[in-house]
Amino acid sequence: MAHTCRGTITLATAHIEVGDTCHLVLTSGGRNYHLKATSDGESQRWVSALQQAKANTTHMMHQSDDSGDEAPVPQPDRALTQGALKTLASKLDDLSTCNELIGKHGTALQRSLSELEDLRTATDGTDKLKTVNERATLFRITSNAMINACRDFLDVAETHSRRWQRALQYEREQRHHLEETIEQLAKQHNSLERAWREAPSTHPDGGERRRAGDASDENEDTEFFDAVEDSPAFITVTATDHTQHRRSASNQSIMSGRLPNNEWSHDEKDAGSDNMQLRRVRRSRIPDKPNYSLNLWSIMKNCIGKELSKIPMPVNFNEPLSMLQRLTEDLEYSDLLDRAARCESSLEQMCLVAAFSVSSYSTTIHRTAKPFNPLLGETYELDRLDDFGYRSICEQVSHHPPAAAHHVTSQRGWTLWQEITIDSKFRGKYISVMPLGCIHLQFHSSGNHYVWGKVTSTVHNIIVGKLWIDQSGDIEIVNHRTKDTCHLKFVPYSYFSRDLPRKVTGVVADSEGTAHHILSGTWDEKMESAKIVESSRGCGGSEGKQKTVYQTLQPKLLWKKYPLPENAENMHFFSSLALTLNEPEEGVAPTDSRLRPDQRLMEAGLWDEANAHKQRLEERQRLERRKREAQATQALEEDSLGQDFEGFQPLWFERRTDDSTGESTYVYRGGYWEAKDGQDWSQCPDIF
């Protein structure tokens, strides 16, 4: 079968094992199928038939590979492979013959035993029965030896075939990718041809001809699609240029909205080109990840239902970054906020803020490893004033539950702060990571204050299969000054869904709930926005709800993911920014994540030493926690004296009530960058 479905068994990779009393086991894809025949003879026939079918399957797969339209295999490799296959097929025939003989002799032995049991009255019958039983035992041992030889033979055959299967799969994926690229180019070509045909003519009478043709062309070229009113998923089709001209007061403003996305920064790039030589050159690679194997199930089987932060994990399942650095990595596309700070329209600004909230997940598509849990009081700074115009500081403000506070100030007109608490659960087959808390963003010139949260991240196939990550849930972005809103929906992946994987949809609405922009894209690739030019009530939908018909302008690219650096697959799939986050830097606080020894050793590939340091740091942190608990108990006993016990207090952040949301959150109290300028770290604890 070219394409299998659930429930089928691939014989080419299946393993057949003969058990006792007419019992045989078929192992395929991590599952065991236990089969039982009515007699030993029937069991032997089934085993022979299955093994023969398995040999035929392998032979047919190789014939299919040779006759396919993939790139031809070099002649020496093809001859070598065909010779090996002929040898394997010949040996498999011999083994099948031996198997049939063993089945036949086994039946004869059983018949002889039955006859001997009838002769127990004779004196020499017992001795003869013992002799026959010994021969039967030897026969069984010989049969088992032959079965083991068969298993070894099949393992060799499967190992040889898997290499070609992987090569074939790679070529098929490349062909599929090429077909998708050609299809996209064809669509772009058709769009360009249509735009060229519909562009207004420069002839003096062209304007009159265009206006005269509006009435007849509108019904032919403008398409309308329904979208459920309360659903963020929309199917939109752009209006044609002449329809836009008729419905818009200024055709020039519409055309300016269709300029390429990178035109805005052309002058700025030119203005800053003279300073490029003065910027610091940061590293672009780290040591390759070692290939260490470890049985995950031996660690996780006793941890089902527990919080991920409380599971003792070796560094084999980590990446050489802390959670504070992963939080800082959200600034990978800070240029979106720089552009948003220059927007005069709050609704267009909301679109860019929404794209920024989605872009923070683009680096997670291949990042299934777990970041290091920061120690209590651990910090991380990122000073990129010279190239990106911002400064960032993070601090771990709580350990159970793990919570981090983050503050970013940009010279380009915005400030971002957040407090994120990680709630994670191991469910046996997958791990769910649920970030709790709000992200605040304020623009200096307009005073627009945006607040939003994060969605749930799920890592699948923890025990068996290839690890993959998915993002799912809703994000509600609110501008507390104008009351504009944006509702984003991260569609969870479904095996049976026809939707684009990792799809994100959204709607931007004003304070009265009127939709102005539709957002669409994927969280691992790009986001686009399309301005709504007309909306109307359509026919009734399901459950009596009316649908809203939206007509939009051409979609505008808001954000597109940067390509990964070369050799990223051997560097934990780090992005260009992530490669620089753990780069050693002078003058940072002694609590900075760059100075954490287990993380530094892991990055260097010394995983055994890293595990030893990780255990030492965790034991030290547990000891400090027991001391704080003892102090808290003593404070409760002395409460009659009016003494208050505050417990652990962060060094650079303090809890305040937000004026806009009314929620209590950790905000930056100041002083870090002044301490760095004076290199006064006397207040910092010794945590490493």
XYZ file of C-alpha atoms in Angstrom:
688
model
C 0.000 0.000 0.000
C 1.353 3.438 -0.922
C -0.452 5.155 1.956
C -1.444 3.282 5.107
C -4.193 4.117 7.581
C -4.591 3.480 11.281
C -4.709 -0.206 12.143
C -2.484 -1.464 9.331
C 0.740 -3.315 10.070
C 3.817 -2.653 7.966
C 5.287 -6.107 7.415
C 8.590 -4.728 6.146
C 9.475 -3.497 9.654
C 7.447 -5.976 11.723
C 9.058 -8.550 14.011
C 7.586 -12.065 14.301
C 8.259 -14.109 17.440
C 7.043 -17.652 18.153
C 5.771 -18.268 21.688
C 4.470 -21.330 23.531
C 1.270 -23.340 22.961
C 0.237 -22.109 19.534
C 1.072 -18.521 20.491
C 2.954 -15.963 18.358
C 3.701 -12.247 18.798
C 3.782 -9.673 15.997
C 5.610 -6.452 16.941
C 5.110 -3.331 14.803
C 5.388 0.393 15.546
C 5.911 -0.065 19.269
C 2.817 -2.279 19.646
C 2.610 -6.031 20.283
C -0.138 -8.098 18.629
C -0.650 -11.462 20.386
C -2.063 -14.135 18.051
C -3.123 -17.695 18.869
C -3.708 -20.558 16.466
C -5.841 -23.664 17.031
C -2.852 -26.033 16.796
C 0.931 -26.044 16.580
C 0.749 -26.991 12.926
C -1.486 -24.037 12.103
C 0.788 -21.749 14.131
C 3.807 -22.899 12.111
C 1.924 -22.294 8.857
C 1.023 -18.769 9.970
C 4.623 -18.017 10.904
C 5.852 -19.300 7.531
C 3.212 -17.321 5.645
C 3.951 -14.106 7.538
C 7.699 -14.424 7.036
C 7.206 -15.134 3.340
C 4.897 -12.119 3.039
C 7.463 -10.011 4.860
C 10.161 -11.082 2.388
C 7.860 -10.294 -0.546
C 7.065 -6.866 0.941
C 10.737 -5.979 1.264
C 11.380 -7.189 -2.283
C 8.455 -5.168 -3.679
C 9.594 -2.023 -1.823
C 13.001 -2.214 -3.470
C 11.416 -2.799 -6.873
C 9.177 0.229 -6.306
C 12.172 2.331 -5.333
C 14.027 1.298 -8.480
C 11.058 2.089 -10.747
C 10.170 5.439 -9.128
C 10.833 8.865 -10.535
C 13.381 9.862 -7.883
C 16.987 10.617 -8.731
C 18.782 7.493 -10.023
C 21.058 5.630 -7.657
C 24.714 5.438 -8.737
C 25.423 2.221 -10.661
C 27.967 0.730 -8.182
C 25.603 1.281 -5.243
C 22.680 -0.150 -7.230
C 24.624 -3.290 -8.180
C 25.801 -3.746 -4.589
C 22.288 -3.339 -3.244
C 20.764 -5.737 -5.793
C 23.410 -8.334 -5.003
C 22.758 -8.028 -1.292
C 19.017 -8.334 -1.862
C 19.449 -11.481 -3.966
C 21.595 -13.025 -1.245
C 19.103 -12.109 1.430
C 16.208 -13.471 -0.627
C 18.062 -16.764 -1.171
C 18.840 -17.129 2.516
C 15.273 -16.273 3.394
C 14.043 -19.087 1.143
C 16.393 -21.498 2.924
C 15.164 -20.337 6.295
C 11.547 -20.740 5.201
C 12.280 -24.299 4.103
C 13.939 -25.046 7.434
C 10.970 -23.580 9.220
C 8.574 -25.876 7.357
C 10.764 -28.904 8.152
C 10.856 -27.985 11.816
C 7.096 -27.713 11.855
C 6.762 -31.092 10.167
C 9.245 -32.802 12.518
C 7.615 -31.145 15.510
C 4.269 -32.644 14.533
C 5.909 -36.055 14.077
C 7.519 -35.824 17.511
C 4.206 -34.979 19.122
C 2.618 -37.971 17.401
C 5.431 -40.246 18.638
C 4.988 -38.943 22.169
C 1.285 -39.709 22.034
C 2.008 -43.266 20.894
C 4.614 -43.780 23.600
C 2.233 -42.639 26.288
C -0.029 -45.556 25.317
C 2.852 -48.042 25.987
C 3.520 -47.121 29.606
C 2.640 -50.667 30.780
C 5.840 -52.076 29.344
C 8.972 -51.912 31.473
C 11.150 -50.439 28.728
C 8.421 -47.964 27.676
C 9.394 -45.477 30.360
C 13.043 -45.451 29.304
C 12.079 -45.002 25.688
C 9.736 -42.152 26.627
C 12.547 -40.412 28.499
C 14.832 -40.789 25.492
C 12.253 -39.345 23.130
C 11.620 -36.435 25.508
C 15.339 -35.638 25.549
C 15.395 -35.690 21.760
C 12.363 -33.416 21.693
C 14.140 -31.005 24.054
C 17.204 -30.957 21.805
C 14.937 -30.457 18.837
C 13.287 -27.485 20.548
C 16.674 -25.943 21.408
C 17.758 -26.342 17.805
C 14.542 -24.731 16.620
C 15.046 -21.781 18.935
C 18.603 -21.379 17.687
C 17.324 -21.289 14.131
C 14.678 -18.728 15.087
C 17.376 -16.531 16.671
C 19.425 -16.814 13.505
C 16.349 -15.758 11.544
C 15.915 -12.740 13.798
C 19.547 -11.712 13.294
C 19.142 -12.139 9.560
C 16.031 -9.971 9.520
C 17.730 -7.272 11.631
C 20.539 -7.051 9.095
C 18.056 -6.867 6.247
C 15.999 -4.168 7.937
C 19.084 -2.102 8.758
C 20.124 -2.221 5.120
C 16.679 -1.230 3.880
C 16.146 1.615 6.362
C 19.039 3.576 4.882
C 17.391 3.564 1.478
C 13.995 4.330 2.944
C 15.403 7.436 4.638
C 17.041 8.579 1.412
C 13.810 7.990 -0.493
C 11.762 9.878 2.096
C 14.152 12.827 1.907
C 13.848 12.976 -1.877
C 10.060 12.816 -1.653
C 9.990 15.667 0.860
C 12.229 17.745 -1.374
C 9.964 17.091 -4.353
C 6.888 18.018 -2.297
C 8.563 21.248 -1.190
C 9.460 22.060 -4.801
C 5.880 21.436 -5.914
C 4.574 23.789 -3.212
C 7.072 26.463 -4.273
C 6.031 26.157 -7.924
C 2.375 26.384 -6.915
C 3.029 29.559 -4.917
C 4.938 31.081 -7.825
C 2.045 30.268 -10.158
C -0.407 31.996 -7.806
C 1.827 35.049 -7.559
C 2.152 35.122 -11.329
C -1.636 35.038 -11.759
C -2.064 37.801 -9.180
C 0.493 39.995 -10.939
C -1.165 39.429 -14.302
C -4.568 40.311 -12.870
C -3.198 43.435 -11.168
C -1.562 44.536 -14.422
C -4.783 44.025 -16.414
C -6.871 45.936 -13.882
C -4.447 48.833 -13.352
C -5.903 52.213 -14.514
C -4.703 53.182 -17.982
C -2.497 56.243 -18.449
C -4.512 57.202 -21.555
C -6.448 60.495 -21.139
C -9.705 58.592 -21.611
C -8.625 55.745 -19.378
C -10.282 57.169 -16.285
C -13.647 57.408 -18.074
C -13.326 53.877 -19.382
C -12.518 52.573 -15.886
C -15.457 54.362 -14.283
C -17.786 53.210 -17.032
C -16.737 49.629 -16.493
C -17.096 49.654 -12.716
C -20.735 48.636 -12.655
C -20.256 45.659 -14.945
C -16.928 44.511 -13.487
C -17.945 44.613 -9.843
C -20.122 41.521 -9.920
C -17.541 39.582 -11.907
C -14.345 40.425 -10.001
C -15.448 41.058 -6.425
C -16.102 37.937 -4.360
C -17.669 37.741 -0.923
C -17.192 34.976 1.634
C -19.054 34.320 4.857
C -17.391 34.276 8.248
C -19.046 33.410 11.568
C -19.403 36.561 13.631
C -17.987 35.182 16.884
C -15.188 33.158 15.294
C -11.680 34.518 14.665
C -11.241 32.275 11.604
C -12.092 34.118 8.386
C -11.882 33.392 4.693
C -11.177 36.692 2.943
C -10.761 37.678 -0.679
C -9.317 41.044 -1.642
C -11.286 43.611 -3.582
C -10.035 44.684 -7.014
C -8.275 47.988 -7.512
C -11.185 49.724 -9.258
C -13.601 48.663 -6.489
C -11.200 50.130 -3.956
C -11.106 53.357 -5.965
C -14.888 53.598 -5.916
C -15.232 52.944 -2.182
C -12.250 54.912 -0.912
C -11.913 58.679 -0.704
C -8.243 58.521 -1.476
C -6.852 55.934 -3.864
C -3.334 57.112 -3.050
C -3.682 56.071 0.606
C -4.828 52.604 -0.427
C -1.957 52.138 -2.826
C 0.516 53.272 -0.167
C -0.862 50.524 2.073
C 0.298 47.964 -0.494
C 3.928 48.995 -0.565
C 6.428 46.278 0.394
C 6.825 45.814 4.092
C 10.489 46.795 4.280
C 10.230 50.186 2.575
C 9.770 52.041 5.866
C 13.322 51.463 7.063
C 15.216 52.261 3.860
C 16.345 55.722 4.941
C 17.054 54.568 8.455
C 19.250 51.768 7.156
C 21.145 54.217 4.990
C 21.514 56.649 7.885
C 22.901 53.966 10.152
C 25.233 52.364 7.629
C 28.128 54.580 8.691
C 27.945 53.244 12.246
C 27.958 49.565 11.317
C 31.705 49.255 11.772
C 31.474 50.502 15.376
C 29.099 47.797 16.545
C 30.304 44.817 18.512
C 30.714 41.593 16.541
C 28.793 38.873 18.356
C 29.239 35.146 18.019
C 27.356 33.226 15.344
C 27.876 29.636 16.521
C 28.289 27.479 19.626
C 29.816 23.985 20.045
C 27.802 21.237 18.378
C 25.416 19.309 20.580
C 26.865 15.903 21.623
C 24.916 12.793 20.698
C 24.211 11.363 24.148
C 21.393 8.844 24.516
C 19.315 8.449 27.671
C 16.168 6.496 28.504
C 13.548 9.160 29.165
C 10.974 6.660 30.430
C 13.274 5.531 33.248
C 13.148 9.115 34.579
C 9.596 10.159 33.764
C 7.599 7.009 34.633
C 7.334 8.016 38.301
C 6.597 11.671 37.570
C 3.217 11.506 35.792
C 0.957 14.294 37.046
C 3.741 16.303 38.693
C 4.848 19.829 37.891
C 7.709 19.866 35.421
C 9.733 22.224 37.625
C 9.747 19.641 40.444
C 11.072 16.748 38.328
C 14.847 16.202 38.732
C 16.076 16.159 35.149
C 19.621 15.671 33.839
C 20.987 18.226 31.400
C 20.465 15.717 28.563
C 16.938 17.105 28.202
C 17.941 20.760 28.543
C 19.191 23.381 26.168
C 22.065 25.658 27.304
C 19.779 28.612 28.084
C 17.847 29.497 31.224
C 14.173 30.374 31.361
C 15.194 34.009 31.846
C 17.087 33.916 28.560
C 14.143 32.245 26.807
C 11.943 35.060 28.112
C 14.399 37.626 26.742
C 14.350 35.814 23.399
C 10.821 37.183 22.903
C 12.616 40.367 21.756
C 13.898 38.626 18.599
C 11.576 40.806 16.503
C 11.720 44.035 18.515
C 11.756 45.956 15.224
C 7.988 45.343 15.091
C 7.631 47.494 18.209
C 9.957 50.132 16.730
C 7.632 50.348 13.722
C 4.549 50.381 15.950
C 5.965 53.325 17.940
C 5.928 55.399 14.733
C 2.321 54.513 13.816
C -0.200 57.336 14.014
C -3.204 54.981 13.849
C -3.839 52.989 17.027
C -5.534 50.224 15.003
C -2.507 49.773 12.731
C -0.349 49.867 15.833
C -2.488 47.082 17.294
C -1.787 44.937 14.205
C 1.973 45.259 14.741
C 1.638 44.511 18.461
C -0.363 41.384 17.586
C 2.320 40.299 15.115
C 4.939 40.798 17.833
C 2.956 38.618 20.263
C 2.843 35.837 17.643
C 6.507 36.185 16.632
C 7.715 35.169 20.093
C 6.647 31.576 19.331
C 8.485 31.287 16.004
C 11.719 30.186 17.684
C 9.993 27.251 19.426
C 9.092 25.160 16.363
C 12.159 22.892 16.722
C 13.006 23.746 20.348
C 11.612 20.760 22.268
C 14.371 20.816 24.904
C 13.714 22.244 28.350
C 15.454 25.478 29.454
C 17.256 25.517 32.806
C 15.074 26.427 35.788
C 16.585 29.673 37.148
C 17.749 29.732 40.748
C 15.937 32.074 43.109
C 17.511 35.520 42.699
C 19.136 34.626 39.359
C 19.193 37.494 36.858
C 19.840 38.029 33.174
C 20.604 41.272 31.381
C 20.713 42.025 27.677
C 22.134 45.403 26.693
C 21.591 45.976 22.963
C 21.442 49.783 22.901
C 24.139 49.891 20.233
C 22.235 47.890 17.592
C 18.604 47.384 18.694
C 18.143 50.382 20.973
C 16.886 48.540 24.081
C 18.021 47.272 27.476
C 16.484 44.229 29.150
C 16.722 42.886 32.706
C 15.112 39.696 34.111
C 15.043 38.308 37.651
C 13.693 35.069 39.120
C 11.337 36.336 41.840
C 9.870 32.980 42.950
C 10.952 29.346 42.773
C 7.774 27.407 43.668
C 5.869 28.248 41.610
C 8.630 29.443 39.245
C 8.053 33.086 38.333
C 10.216 35.638 36.529
C 9.923 39.416 36.182
C 11.125 41.173 33.035
C 11.603 44.847 32.128
C 12.698 46.332 28.783
C 13.267 49.994 27.967
C 13.808 51.082 24.373
C 15.237 54.348 23.091
C 12.905 53.975 20.123
C 9.726 54.871 21.974
C 8.408 51.926 23.995
C 8.678 50.086 27.324
C 7.733 46.456 27.959
C 7.366 44.643 31.278
C 5.934 41.300 32.338
C 5.713 38.798 35.169
C 5.318 35.194 33.969
C 4.613 32.206 36.227
C 5.167 28.790 34.639
C 2.614 26.075 35.377
C 3.599 22.790 33.741
C 2.310 19.236 33.926
C 3.612 15.914 32.654
C 0.684 13.862 31.324
C 2.452 10.667 30.288
C 2.417 11.183 26.517
C 2.886 14.951 26.482
C 3.990 17.924 28.572
C 1.824 21.036 28.859
C 3.465 24.363 29.721
C 0.977 27.078 30.703
C 2.517 30.564 31.199
C 0.383 32.597 33.610
C 0.581 36.366 33.860
C 0.327 39.474 31.686
C 2.650 41.273 29.288
C 2.472 45.084 29.374
C 3.617 47.350 26.550
C 3.434 51.143 26.600
C 4.377 53.576 23.834
C 5.923 56.825 25.034
C 4.489 59.294 22.513
C 0.847 58.163 22.429
C 0.557 56.638 25.902
C -1.143 53.549 24.422
C -0.942 50.750 26.992
C -1.363 47.198 25.646
C -1.849 44.108 27.825
C -1.994 40.459 26.732
C -1.136 36.932 27.884
C 0.448 33.790 26.453
C -0.950 30.542 25.053
C -0.318 26.945 26.138
C 2.725 25.129 24.721
C 2.500 21.334 24.403
C 5.382 18.944 23.703
C 4.088 15.674 22.238
C 5.540 12.138 21.936
C 7.488 12.317 25.189
C 7.946 8.536 25.461
C 7.656 7.129 21.922
C 8.145 8.873 18.578
C 9.662 12.131 17.431
C 9.173 15.101 19.743
C 7.111 17.959 18.325
C 5.685 21.128 19.832
C 2.353 22.854 19.336
C 0.883 26.171 20.503
C -2.842 26.436 21.189
C -5.281 28.805 22.843
C -6.497 32.389 22.583
C -4.785 35.735 23.179
C -6.810 38.850 23.963
C -4.837 42.079 23.438
C -6.400 45.203 24.954
C -5.351 48.843 24.503
C -6.386 50.303 27.858
C -6.229 53.885 26.584
C -8.428 53.552 23.464
C -10.194 50.264 24.416
C -9.247 48.762 21.039
C -9.018 44.961 21.116
C -7.467 42.137 19.126
C -8.537 38.515 19.513
C -5.969 35.966 18.291
C -6.701 32.253 18.006
C -3.885 29.689 17.829
C -5.514 26.683 16.167
C -4.326 23.390 17.733
C -2.982 20.784 15.340
C -5.417 18.010 14.453
C -4.679 14.830 12.530
C -8.044 15.074 10.765
C -8.106 18.842 10.132
C -7.635 20.349 6.690
C -6.431 23.647 8.146
C -2.885 24.860 7.662
C -0.709 23.558 10.543
C 0.238 26.125 13.210
C -2.454 28.474 11.925
C -3.207 31.795 13.661
C -6.199 34.019 12.912
C -7.353 37.261 14.482
C -9.598 40.315 14.305
C -8.734 43.892 15.326
C -11.716 45.901 16.534
C -12.231 49.384 17.957
C -13.833 50.297 21.291
C -17.328 49.827 19.856
C -16.581 46.319 18.604
C -16.386 47.259 14.902
C -13.853 45.092 13.066
C -11.201 46.999 11.056
C -8.468 44.459 10.282
C -8.264 40.697 9.805
C -5.024 38.943 10.754
C -3.899 35.591 9.371
C -0.762 33.497 9.189
C 1.178 30.890 11.147
C 3.125 31.255 14.369
C 6.258 29.721 12.848
C 6.458 31.637 9.564
C 4.616 34.943 9.026
C 1.606 37.139 9.814
C -0.410 39.337 7.467
C -3.144 41.937 7.986
C -5.945 42.911 5.643
C -7.980 46.089 6.126
C -11.754 45.667 6.030
C -13.408 48.047 3.551
C -16.963 46.783 3.899
C -18.947 44.473 6.138
C -22.538 43.354 5.813
C -24.915 40.844 7.317
C -25.169 37.635 5.392
C -27.526 34.693 5.528
C -28.218 32.784 8.728
C -25.545 30.394 9.921
C -25.624 27.430 12.256
C -27.786 27.637 15.362
C -29.628 30.635 13.929
C -26.617 32.985 14.097
C -26.135 35.514 11.353
C -22.806 35.584 9.575
C -20.861 38.715 8.725
C -19.447 39.173 5.230
C -16.110 41.037 5.175
C -14.449 42.516 2.112
C -10.790 43.464 2.523
C -7.952 45.172 0.730
C -4.819 43.350 -0.342
C -3.161 41.652 2.669
C -0.067 43.396 3.987
C 2.901 41.512 5.404
C 3.438 42.399 9.049
C 6.133 39.930 10.058
C 8.166 37.121 8.554
C 10.490 34.737 10.364
C 14.241 35.081 9.890
C 15.967 31.969 8.487
C 17.884 29.880 11.000
C 21.700 30.114 11.010
C 23.772 27.559 9.175
C 24.228 24.285 11.104
C 21.355 25.224 13.451
C 20.239 21.586 13.695
C 23.487 20.795 15.557
C 23.249 23.917 17.749
C 19.906 23.185 19.452
C 18.077 24.961 16.573
C 19.048 28.320 18.085
C 18.185 31.509 16.212
C 20.769 34.213 15.560
C 19.748 36.062 18.735
C 19.642 32.885 20.840
C 23.240 32.065 19.857
C 24.362 35.327 21.494
C 22.294 35.127 24.696
C 24.776 32.973 26.637
C 27.891 34.635 25.200
C 30.265 35.589 28.051
C 30.197 39.292 28.835
C 32.201 41.414 31.245
C 30.658 43.551 33.948
C 27.386 41.638 34.408
C 25.967 40.920 37.857
C 27.378 37.851 39.691
C 23.850 36.382 39.587
C 23.672 36.530 35.773
C 22.693 33.320 33.929
C 25.862 33.549 31.834
C 27.874 32.699 34.966
C 25.870 29.583 35.871
C 28.437 26.735 35.788
C 26.200 23.781 34.816
C 24.722 25.714 31.902
C 28.162 26.834 30.720
C 29.547 23.272 30.891
C 26.582 21.900 28.983
C 27.090 24.443 26.195
C 30.719 23.295 25.972
C 29.574 19.651 25.598
C 30.781 18.506 29.053
C 27.472 16.989 30.113
C 28.746 14.718 32.897
C 30.424 17.654 34.643
C 27.322 19.771 34.014
C 25.101 17.173 35.697
C 27.362 17.149 38.758
C 27.209 20.956 39.084
C 23.452 20.931 38.490
C 22.910 18.515 41.391
C 25.149 20.673 43.620
C 23.227 23.866 42.801
C 19.839 22.213 43.309
C 20.863 20.753 46.668
C 22.172 24.144 47.757
C 18.903 25.786 46.731
C 16.910 23.193 48.709
C 19.063 23.937 51.760
C 18.424 27.688 51.404
C 14.705 27.026 51.093
C 14.664 24.977 54.304
C 16.422 27.860 56.069
C 13.787 30.334 54.878
C 10.996 27.991 55.976
C 12.592 27.697 59.421
C 12.839 31.489 59.652
C 9.186 31.805 58.631
C 8.164 29.321 61.330
C 10.152 31.227 63.932
C 8.546 34.504 62.791
C 5.087 33.007 63.264
C 5.987 31.951 66.789
C 7.249 35.461 67.569
C 4.253 37.174 65.948
C 3.028 38.318 69.370
C 6.057 40.615 69.525
C 4.900 42.402 66.381
C 7.711 41.138 64.178
C 6.882 40.625 60.494
C 8.724 38.129 58.288
C 8.865 39.179 54.640
C 10.676 36.116 53.299
C 12.638 36.361 50.047
C 12.558 39.788 48.409
C 13.757 40.329 44.814
C 16.645 42.719 44.443
C 15.618 44.643 41.323
C 11.821 44.229 41.239
C 9.011 45.035 43.659
C 5.306 44.219 43.743
C 2.916 47.026 42.808
C -0.680 47.401 41.685
C -1.039 48.278 38.013
C -3.119 51.440 37.472
C -4.682 50.211 34.220
C -5.555 46.609 35.089
C -5.757 46.795 38.883
C -3.631 43.627 39.165
C -0.684 43.180 41.492
C 2.518 42.441 39.590
C 6.292 42.723 39.899
C 7.698 45.873 38.264
C 11.231 47.172 37.925
C 12.260 49.304 40.896
C 15.396 50.620 39.179
C 19.044 50.638 40.162
C 20.449 47.763 38.118
C 22.091 49.744 35.335
C 23.433 52.289 37.845
C 24.964 49.408 39.823
C 26.503 48.056 36.633
C 27.992 51.433 35.709
C 29.637 51.634 39.133
C 30.309 47.870 39.326
C 28.718 47.847 42.771
C 27.300 44.347 43.223
C 27.564 44.244 47.021
C 23.818 43.584 47.350
C 23.853 40.521 45.090
C 23.658 37.104 46.799
C 26.122 34.292 46.068
C 23.868 31.752 44.337
C 26.350 29.901 42.106
